[in-house]
Amino acid sequence: MVSMRKRLSLAAASVLVLSTLAGCAGGSNKPASSGQKQDEFQFYFTGSLNVKQLWETLVPMFEKANPNIKVKLVYIDSGSGGQSTLDRIAAAKQAGQKSGDIDLYESSLSDLTKGMKSDLWASLDKTKIPNLAKIDENNLKNLDGKGIPYRASAVVLAYNSAKVSNPPKTADELYDWIRQHPGRFAYNDPATGGSGDSFVQTAIYNFLPPEANTSQDPKWMAQWDKGFKLLKELHPYMYQKGVYPKKNQGTLDLMANGEVDMIPAWSDQGLEQISKKVLPDTTKLTQIQPSFTGGPTYLMAPKLSEHLDSVAKFLNFVLTPEAQTVIVQKMYGYPGIKWSEMPAELRDQFKDVAAGYRTFNLGDLGKEIQKRWQQEVAGQ
């Protein structure tokens, strides 16, 4: 006969076994996501308030679809500049550290190029980011798979359709229109804003071969004379016979007040101000040929990051038509993916400015153009 003590011991053992089995069964019934380790990566970016608002919209969308990944946003106020972030990534690499706690970085072509020279960026894996196939191949050239052009903006021609029924379609037609309508055109001082800078660079580089547009070789300076001759000739036909407003907004203000009928303007600024009724309803945007300049904003992942798989999932999300639609609607800019991948109603809405742009990457030559412009055009 089994003693009372032994029966109790067996009973306790049975309870323990059953409890253990129940615990295992309970574990297998839990959602898969709860059993996965949550990963968090840090995303550094800068820009105006609308850039901050953009990511504050997109990140919750991503995290809802990917509950095991958290994106920590680190916003650097516009004006503080991104150079300190780039320096921090470079210093971490030099010190043999990981990534300086920076796992994703948004910046310009200039920072992307500098980082490529220092071997800072991870190569983007197309198998992990299949939506890279949605990007126009031309926008990926010379990037060596190190950066994603996720959105873009371009300088276009803004005009008052109540005064201009047949806007110029080419650069030469634009220059003829300026001559025929003295005082009704303005562009800002090129040192104070990209739209004026684009007007000046376009006038100069239309006389140069296409390869000069992305070259920083000083040899091209010898071929600037024709462009500067054109700019000097147009000077007395400008607003108030040669007054150049400060900043991109300066020319937009002249349009808003009816003081001029045509200006070069950033597509995103123009569309936003038309939408918000800052510019008259009669304001239209179009692109000329050869086009003004423009360019993408890029996303890069430091190669020493320990969270590259999570970053890849986030980048793939950013390149979906859903995320790109948010980008276009909030930033009033160009999508990073091809327009053909975007919803038809959005393509129709942006048809007037979707003709494209040329990317210029002149480096320090851009500063030399601005100096010469001050002396020979504004100072004449």
Short mmCIF file of C-alpha atoms in Angstrom, two decimals:
data_model
loop_
_atom_site.label_atom_id
_atom_site.label_comp_id
_atom_site.label_asym_id
_atom_site.label_seq_id
_atom_site.Cartn_x
_atom_site.Cartn_y
_atom_site.Cartn_z
CA MET A 1 0.00 0.00 0.00
CA VAL A 2 1.26 3.39 -0.88
CA SER A 3 1.75 5.70 2.08
CA MET A 4 -0.12 8.98 2.40
CA ARG A 5 3.19 10.92 2.11
CA LYS A 6 4.08 9.14 -1.16
CA ARG A 7 0.59 9.78 -2.60
CA LEU A 8 0.90 13.47 -1.83
CA SER A 9 4.34 13.59 -3.44
CA LEU A 10 3.01 11.93 -6.60
CA ALA A 11 0.06 14.29 -6.71
CA ALA A 12 2.33 17.31 -6.36
CA ALA A 13 4.56 16.01 -9.11
CA SER A 14 1.53 15.50 -11.37
CA VAL A 15 0.36 19.05 -10.74
CA LEU A 16 3.84 20.36 -11.55
CA VAL A 17 3.97 18.40 -14.82
CA LEU A 18 0.47 19.50 -15.81
CA SER A 19 1.31 23.11 -14.96
CA THR A 20 4.45 22.95 -17.06
CA LEU A 21 2.57 21.47 -20.02
CA ALA A 22 -0.17 24.06 -19.66
CA GLY A 23 2.47 26.79 -19.62
CA CYS A 24 4.01 25.45 -22.82
CA ALA A 25 0.62 25.20 -24.49
CA GLY A 26 -0.27 28.71 -23.40
CA GLY A 27 2.99 30.00 -24.86
CA SER A 28 2.27 28.46 -28.23
CA ASN A 29 -1.12 30.20 -28.35
CA LYS A 30 0.36 33.69 -27.92
CA PRO A 31 0.48 35.98 -30.99
CA ALA A 32 3.77 35.56 -32.87
CA SER A 33 4.54 39.24 -32.52
CA SER A 34 4.56 39.11 -28.73
CA GLY A 35 7.23 36.46 -28.77
CA GLN A 36 9.51 38.48 -31.05
CA LYS A 37 12.05 40.88 -29.72
CA GLN A 38 11.28 44.52 -30.42
CA ASP A 39 13.95 46.41 -32.31
CA GLU A 40 14.44 50.18 -32.17
CA PHE A 41 16.52 52.34 -34.49
CA GLN A 42 17.27 56.07 -34.52
CA PHE A 43 16.44 58.23 -37.51
CA TYR A 44 18.17 61.63 -37.77
CA PHE A 45 16.71 64.25 -40.10
CA THR A 46 16.57 68.01 -40.55
CA GLY A 47 14.53 70.52 -42.52
CA SER A 48 11.52 72.75 -42.16
CA LEU A 49 8.54 72.03 -39.93
CA ASN A 50 6.72 70.27 -42.78
CA VAL A 51 9.50 67.66 -42.89
CA LYS A 52 9.03 66.99 -39.19
CA GLN A 53 5.28 66.70 -39.67
CA LEU A 54 5.82 64.31 -42.56
CA TRP A 55 7.79 61.81 -40.50
CA GLU A 56 5.45 62.19 -37.55
CA THR A 57 2.71 61.00 -39.92
CA LEU A 58 4.61 58.20 -41.69
CA VAL A 59 6.32 56.59 -38.68
CA PRO A 60 3.08 55.68 -36.84
CA MET A 61 1.78 54.15 -40.09
CA PHE A 62 4.89 51.98 -40.30
CA GLU A 63 4.90 51.02 -36.63
CA LYS A 64 1.24 49.98 -36.79
CA ALA A 65 2.09 47.56 -39.61
CA ASN A 66 5.36 46.50 -37.93
CA PRO A 67 4.67 46.38 -34.18
CA ASN A 68 8.07 44.80 -33.46
CA ILE A 69 10.00 47.80 -34.84
CA LYS A 70 10.13 51.24 -33.23
CA VAL A 71 11.53 54.28 -35.01
CA LYS A 72 12.97 56.95 -32.73
CA LEU A 73 12.88 60.30 -34.55
CA VAL A 74 15.67 62.78 -33.88
CA TYR A 75 14.81 66.14 -35.45
CA ILE A 76 17.52 68.75 -36.01
CA ASP A 77 16.07 72.24 -36.44
CA SER A 78 16.42 73.72 -39.90
CA GLY A 79 19.39 76.07 -39.83
CA SER A 80 21.35 73.92 -37.39
CA GLY A 81 22.49 71.99 -40.44
CA GLY A 82 23.22 68.34 -40.94
CA GLN A 83 26.99 68.65 -41.04
CA SER A 84 27.27 67.81 -37.33
CA THR A 85 25.34 64.58 -37.94
CA LEU A 86 27.60 63.61 -40.82
CA ASP A 87 30.66 64.45 -38.70
CA ARG A 88 29.31 62.32 -35.89
CA ILE A 89 28.86 59.31 -38.18
CA ALA A 90 32.38 59.78 -39.57
CA ALA A 91 33.86 60.14 -36.07
CA ALA A 92 32.14 56.95 -34.89
CA LYS A 93 33.60 55.03 -37.83
CA GLN A 94 37.06 56.45 -37.20
CA ALA A 95 36.86 55.48 -33.54
CA GLY A 96 35.78 51.96 -34.42
CA GLN A 97 32.40 52.43 -32.75
CA LYS A 98 29.10 51.32 -34.22
CA SER A 99 27.19 54.17 -35.80
CA GLY A 100 27.09 56.93 -33.22
CA ASP A 101 23.56 55.71 -32.48
CA ILE A 102 22.48 56.98 -35.92
CA ASP A 103 20.84 54.23 -37.95
CA LEU A 104 19.18 56.26 -40.70
CA TYR A 105 19.99 59.74 -42.00
CA GLU A 106 18.09 62.06 -44.34
CA SER A 107 20.10 64.63 -46.28
CA SER A 108 21.23 66.04 -49.60
CA LEU A 109 23.24 64.69 -52.50
CA SER A 110 26.24 66.57 -51.11
CA ASP A 111 26.20 64.63 -47.82
CA LEU A 112 25.52 61.37 -49.64
CA THR A 113 28.55 61.97 -51.86
CA LYS A 114 30.81 62.95 -48.95
CA GLY A 115 29.76 59.84 -47.05
CA MET A 116 30.41 57.64 -50.07
CA LYS A 117 33.96 58.95 -50.29
CA SER A 118 34.48 58.05 -46.62
CA ASP A 119 32.73 54.67 -46.99
CA LEU A 120 30.09 55.55 -44.39
CA TRP A 121 26.95 54.14 -46.00
CA ALA A 122 25.61 50.60 -46.16
CA SER A 123 24.83 49.06 -49.55
CA LEU A 124 21.08 48.77 -49.95
CA ASP A 125 19.93 45.19 -50.50
CA LYS A 126 17.31 44.96 -53.27
CA THR A 127 16.11 41.62 -51.89
CA LYS A 128 15.26 43.33 -48.59
CA ILE A 129 13.99 46.53 -50.24
CA PRO A 130 12.10 45.23 -53.30
CA ASN A 131 10.37 48.58 -53.81
CA LEU A 132 13.68 49.98 -55.04
CA ALA A 133 12.46 48.65 -58.39
CA LYS A 134 9.78 51.39 -58.35
CA ILE A 135 12.42 54.15 -58.55
CA ASP A 136 13.45 55.54 -61.94
CA GLU A 137 16.83 54.00 -62.76
CA ASN A 138 18.14 57.41 -63.83
CA ASN A 139 17.74 58.64 -60.24
CA LEU A 140 19.88 55.80 -58.92
CA LYS A 141 22.84 56.35 -61.24
CA ASN A 142 26.21 57.06 -59.61
CA LEU A 143 24.83 56.28 -56.13
CA ASP A 144 26.47 52.84 -55.98
CA GLY A 145 23.41 51.59 -54.08
CA LYS A 146 24.22 53.78 -51.06
CA GLY A 147 21.26 56.15 -50.98
CA ILE A 148 17.53 56.25 -51.72
CA PRO A 149 16.03 59.32 -53.43
CA TYR A 150 12.73 59.16 -51.57
CA ARG A 151 11.25 62.55 -52.59
CA ALA A 152 12.23 65.47 -54.78
CA SER A 153 11.49 69.06 -55.69
CA ALA A 154 12.26 71.10 -58.76
CA VAL A 155 12.36 74.71 -59.84
CA VAL A 156 9.56 75.49 -62.30
CA LEU A 157 8.10 78.53 -63.99
CA ALA A 158 5.27 80.16 -62.02
CA TYR A 159 3.07 82.59 -63.94
CA ASN A 160 -0.19 84.53 -63.62
CA SER A 161 -2.48 82.91 -66.19
CA ALA A 162 -4.76 85.99 -66.13
CA LYS A 163 -1.90 87.99 -67.65
CA VAL A 164 0.02 85.27 -69.50
CA SER A 165 -2.16 83.15 -71.78
CA ASN A 166 0.66 81.42 -73.62
CA PRO A 167 3.58 80.77 -71.24
CA PRO A 168 7.07 80.03 -72.57
CA LYS A 169 7.84 76.39 -73.27
CA THR A 170 11.59 76.70 -73.77
CA ALA A 171 14.42 78.67 -72.19
CA ASP A 172 14.81 80.80 -75.32
CA GLU A 173 11.08 81.59 -75.34
CA LEU A 174 11.37 82.62 -71.67
CA TYR A 175 14.24 85.00 -72.37
CA ASP A 176 12.25 86.50 -75.28
CA TRP A 177 9.21 86.94 -73.02
CA ILE A 178 11.35 88.78 -70.46
CA ARG A 179 12.61 91.17 -73.13
CA GLN A 180 9.08 91.77 -74.43
CA HIS A 181 7.63 92.43 -70.94
CA PRO A 182 10.07 94.73 -69.12
CA GLY A 183 9.74 94.70 -65.33
CA ARG A 184 7.26 91.81 -65.22
CA PHE A 185 9.78 89.08 -64.38
CA ALA A 186 11.88 88.57 -61.26
CA TYR A 187 14.29 86.05 -59.81
CA ASN A 188 15.86 86.22 -56.37
CA ASP A 189 19.50 86.85 -55.56
CA PRO A 190 21.03 83.40 -56.24
CA ALA A 191 22.99 83.45 -52.99
CA THR A 192 19.74 83.69 -51.00
CA GLY A 193 17.61 80.93 -52.49
CA GLY A 194 17.62 77.96 -54.81
CA SER A 195 15.05 79.20 -57.33
CA GLY A 196 17.14 82.23 -58.28
CA ASP A 197 20.28 80.10 -58.18
CA SER A 198 18.63 77.66 -60.58
CA PHE A 199 17.67 80.44 -63.00
CA VAL A 200 21.27 81.66 -63.08
CA GLN A 201 22.87 78.20 -63.36
CA THR A 202 20.42 77.19 -66.09
CA ALA A 203 21.20 80.31 -68.14
CA ILE A 204 24.93 79.54 -67.91
CA TYR A 205 24.94 75.76 -68.28
CA ASN A 206 22.55 75.68 -71.25
CA PHE A 207 25.65 76.73 -73.22
CA LEU A 208 27.73 73.84 -71.82
CA PRO A 209 27.67 70.10 -72.58
CA PRO A 210 25.42 67.92 -70.33
CA GLU A 211 28.37 66.33 -68.51
CA ALA A 212 29.25 69.74 -67.03
CA ASN A 213 25.99 69.72 -65.01
CA THR A 214 27.37 67.22 -62.50
CA SER A 215 31.06 68.11 -62.66
CA GLN A 216 33.03 70.08 -60.09
CA ASP A 217 36.05 70.49 -62.38
CA PRO A 218 37.16 74.17 -62.48
CA LYS A 219 37.87 73.81 -66.22
CA TRP A 220 34.21 74.63 -66.92
CA MET A 221 34.62 78.15 -65.56
CA ALA A 222 36.28 79.13 -68.85
CA GLN A 223 32.99 78.40 -70.63
CA TRP A 224 30.74 80.57 -68.46
CA ASP A 225 31.10 83.75 -70.51
CA LYS A 226 28.14 83.21 -72.86
CA GLY A 227 25.81 82.59 -69.95
CA PHE A 228 26.94 85.65 -68.04
CA LYS A 229 26.59 87.74 -71.21
CA LEU A 230 22.95 86.63 -71.41
CA LEU A 231 22.28 87.42 -67.74
CA LYS A 232 23.82 90.89 -68.08
CA GLU A 233 21.75 91.54 -71.20
CA LEU A 234 18.54 90.55 -69.36
CA HIS A 235 19.37 92.67 -66.29
CA PRO A 236 17.56 95.92 -67.32
CA TYR A 237 14.41 93.94 -68.23
CA MET A 238 14.07 92.54 -64.72
CA TYR A 239 11.76 93.81 -61.98
CA GLN A 240 12.38 97.54 -61.43
CA LYS A 241 15.17 97.41 -64.04
CA GLY A 242 17.33 95.04 -62.05
CA VAL A 243 16.09 94.58 -58.47
CA TYR A 244 16.60 91.04 -57.14
CA PRO A 245 14.53 90.05 -54.09
CA LYS A 246 16.01 88.15 -51.19
CA LYS A 247 15.16 84.46 -50.77
CA ASN A 248 12.74 82.25 -52.67
CA GLN A 249 9.83 83.80 -50.79
CA GLY A 250 10.80 87.26 -51.99
CA THR A 251 9.82 86.51 -55.59
CA LEU A 252 6.70 84.63 -54.49
CA ASP A 253 5.63 87.75 -52.57
CA LEU A 254 5.99 89.82 -55.74
CA MET A 255 3.74 87.34 -57.55
CA ALA A 256 1.21 87.40 -54.72
CA ASN A 257 1.08 91.21 -54.83
CA GLY A 258 0.74 91.34 -58.62
CA GLU A 259 4.00 93.24 -59.06
CA VAL A 260 5.32 90.64 -61.51
CA ASP A 261 3.66 88.08 -63.76
CA MET A 262 6.30 85.38 -63.90
CA ILE A 263 9.08 83.95 -61.68
CA PRO A 264 11.11 80.79 -61.18
CA ALA A 265 9.84 79.00 -58.06
CA TRP A 266 10.27 75.73 -56.22
CA SER A 267 7.44 73.40 -57.20
CA ASP A 268 6.65 72.46 -53.60
CA GLN A 269 6.53 76.08 -52.39
CA GLY A 270 4.42 77.15 -55.33
CA LEU A 271 1.90 74.32 -55.00
CA GLU A 272 1.61 74.79 -51.25
CA GLN A 273 1.01 78.53 -51.52
CA ILE A 274 -1.55 78.08 -54.30
CA SER A 275 -3.33 75.49 -52.13
CA LYS A 276 -3.33 77.83 -49.12
CA LYS A 277 -4.52 80.80 -51.23
CA VAL A 278 -1.32 82.73 -50.54
CA LEU A 279 -0.84 82.97 -54.30
CA PRO A 280 -3.78 83.91 -56.55
CA ASP A 281 -5.92 81.13 -58.02
CA THR A 282 -4.74 82.28 -61.44
CA THR A 283 -1.16 81.18 -60.60
CA LYS A 284 -0.04 78.25 -62.76
CA LEU A 285 3.17 76.22 -62.78
CA THR A 286 4.93 74.72 -65.75
CA GLN A 287 8.36 73.39 -66.70
CA ILE A 288 10.44 74.68 -69.59
CA GLN A 289 12.92 72.83 -71.80
CA PRO A 290 15.79 72.47 -71.15
CA SER A 291 14.39 72.25 -67.66
CA PHE A 292 15.37 74.15 -64.57
CA THR A 293 17.25 72.28 -61.88
CA GLY A 294 15.94 70.14 -59.08
CA GLY A 295 16.88 67.13 -57.11
CA PRO A 296 15.97 64.47 -54.60
CA THR A 297 16.37 64.30 -50.86
CA TYR A 298 18.09 61.06 -49.85
CA LEU A 299 17.92 58.46 -47.10
CA MET A 300 21.18 56.73 -46.12
CA ALA A 301 21.96 54.04 -43.55
CA PRO A 302 25.37 54.10 -41.82
CA LYS A 303 27.04 50.76 -42.57
CA LEU A 304 28.03 50.28 -38.91
CA SER A 305 24.40 50.35 -37.73
CA GLU A 306 23.28 47.24 -35.86
CA HIS A 307 19.68 47.64 -37.08
CA LEU A 308 20.01 47.42 -40.85
CA ASP A 309 17.28 44.78 -41.27
CA SER A 310 14.73 46.98 -39.49
CA VAL A 311 15.91 50.02 -41.44
CA ALA A 312 15.46 48.06 -44.69
CA LYS A 313 11.84 47.28 -43.79
CA PHE A 314 11.23 50.95 -43.07
CA LEU A 315 12.83 52.05 -46.36
CA ASN A 316 10.71 49.55 -48.27
CA PHE A 317 7.61 51.03 -46.61
CA VAL A 318 8.67 54.60 -47.53
CA LEU A 319 8.76 53.53 -51.20
CA THR A 320 5.19 52.18 -51.24
CA PRO A 321 2.57 54.19 -53.19
CA GLU A 322 0.67 54.64 -49.90
CA ALA A 323 3.62 56.33 -48.16
CA GLN A 324 4.62 58.23 -51.29
CA THR A 325 1.10 59.65 -51.58
CA VAL A 326 1.45 61.08 -48.06
CA ILE A 327 4.83 62.54 -49.05
CA VAL A 328 3.44 64.24 -52.17
CA GLN A 329 0.36 65.57 -50.40
CA LYS A 330 2.25 66.92 -47.40
CA MET A 331 5.40 68.14 -49.19
CA TYR A 332 3.81 69.19 -52.52
CA GLY A 333 6.85 67.68 -54.21
CA TYR A 334 7.78 64.86 -56.53
CA PRO A 335 7.52 61.25 -55.39
CA GLY A 336 10.66 59.17 -55.01
CA ILE A 337 9.09 56.39 -57.09
CA LYS A 338 8.00 56.72 -60.72
CA TRP A 339 4.85 58.73 -61.38
CA SER A 340 3.46 55.66 -63.17
CA GLU A 341 3.44 53.88 -59.78
CA MET A 342 1.31 56.61 -58.20
CA PRO A 343 -2.51 56.83 -58.09
CA ALA A 344 -4.04 58.24 -61.29
CA GLU A 345 -5.78 61.16 -59.53
CA LEU A 346 -2.48 62.29 -58.06
CA ARG A 347 -0.74 62.06 -61.43
CA ASP A 348 -3.45 64.26 -62.90
CA GLN A 349 -3.18 66.77 -60.05
CA PHE A 350 0.55 67.23 -60.62
CA LYS A 351 0.62 66.91 -64.41
CA ASP A 352 1.75 70.52 -64.94
CA VAL A 353 4.96 70.11 -62.94
CA ALA A 354 5.69 66.40 -63.42
CA ALA A 355 7.76 66.93 -66.56
CA GLY A 356 10.97 66.47 -64.61
CA TYR A 357 14.13 68.40 -63.89
CA ARG A 358 17.87 68.34 -64.37
CA THR A 359 20.15 67.57 -61.47
CA PHE A 360 23.13 69.91 -61.10
CA ASN A 361 25.94 69.08 -58.69
CA LEU A 362 28.51 71.84 -59.11
CA GLY A 363 30.07 71.80 -55.65
CA ASP A 364 32.20 74.88 -54.97
CA LEU A 365 31.67 76.07 -58.55
CA GLY A 366 28.19 77.16 -57.47
CA LYS A 367 29.73 79.64 -55.03
CA GLU A 368 32.02 80.97 -57.76
CA ILE A 369 29.00 81.57 -59.99
CA GLN A 370 27.30 83.53 -57.21
CA LYS A 371 30.38 85.70 -56.66
CA ARG A 372 30.72 86.46 -60.37
CA TRP A 373 26.98 87.17 -60.63
CA GLN A 374 27.22 89.76 -57.84
CA GLN A 375 30.07 91.53 -59.61
CA GLU A 376 29.00 91.35 -63.25
CA VAL A 377 25.19 91.21 -63.16
CA ALA A 378 23.83 92.76 -59.95
CA GLY A 379 26.75 95.16 -59.69
CA GLN A 380 26.72 96.52 -63.26
#
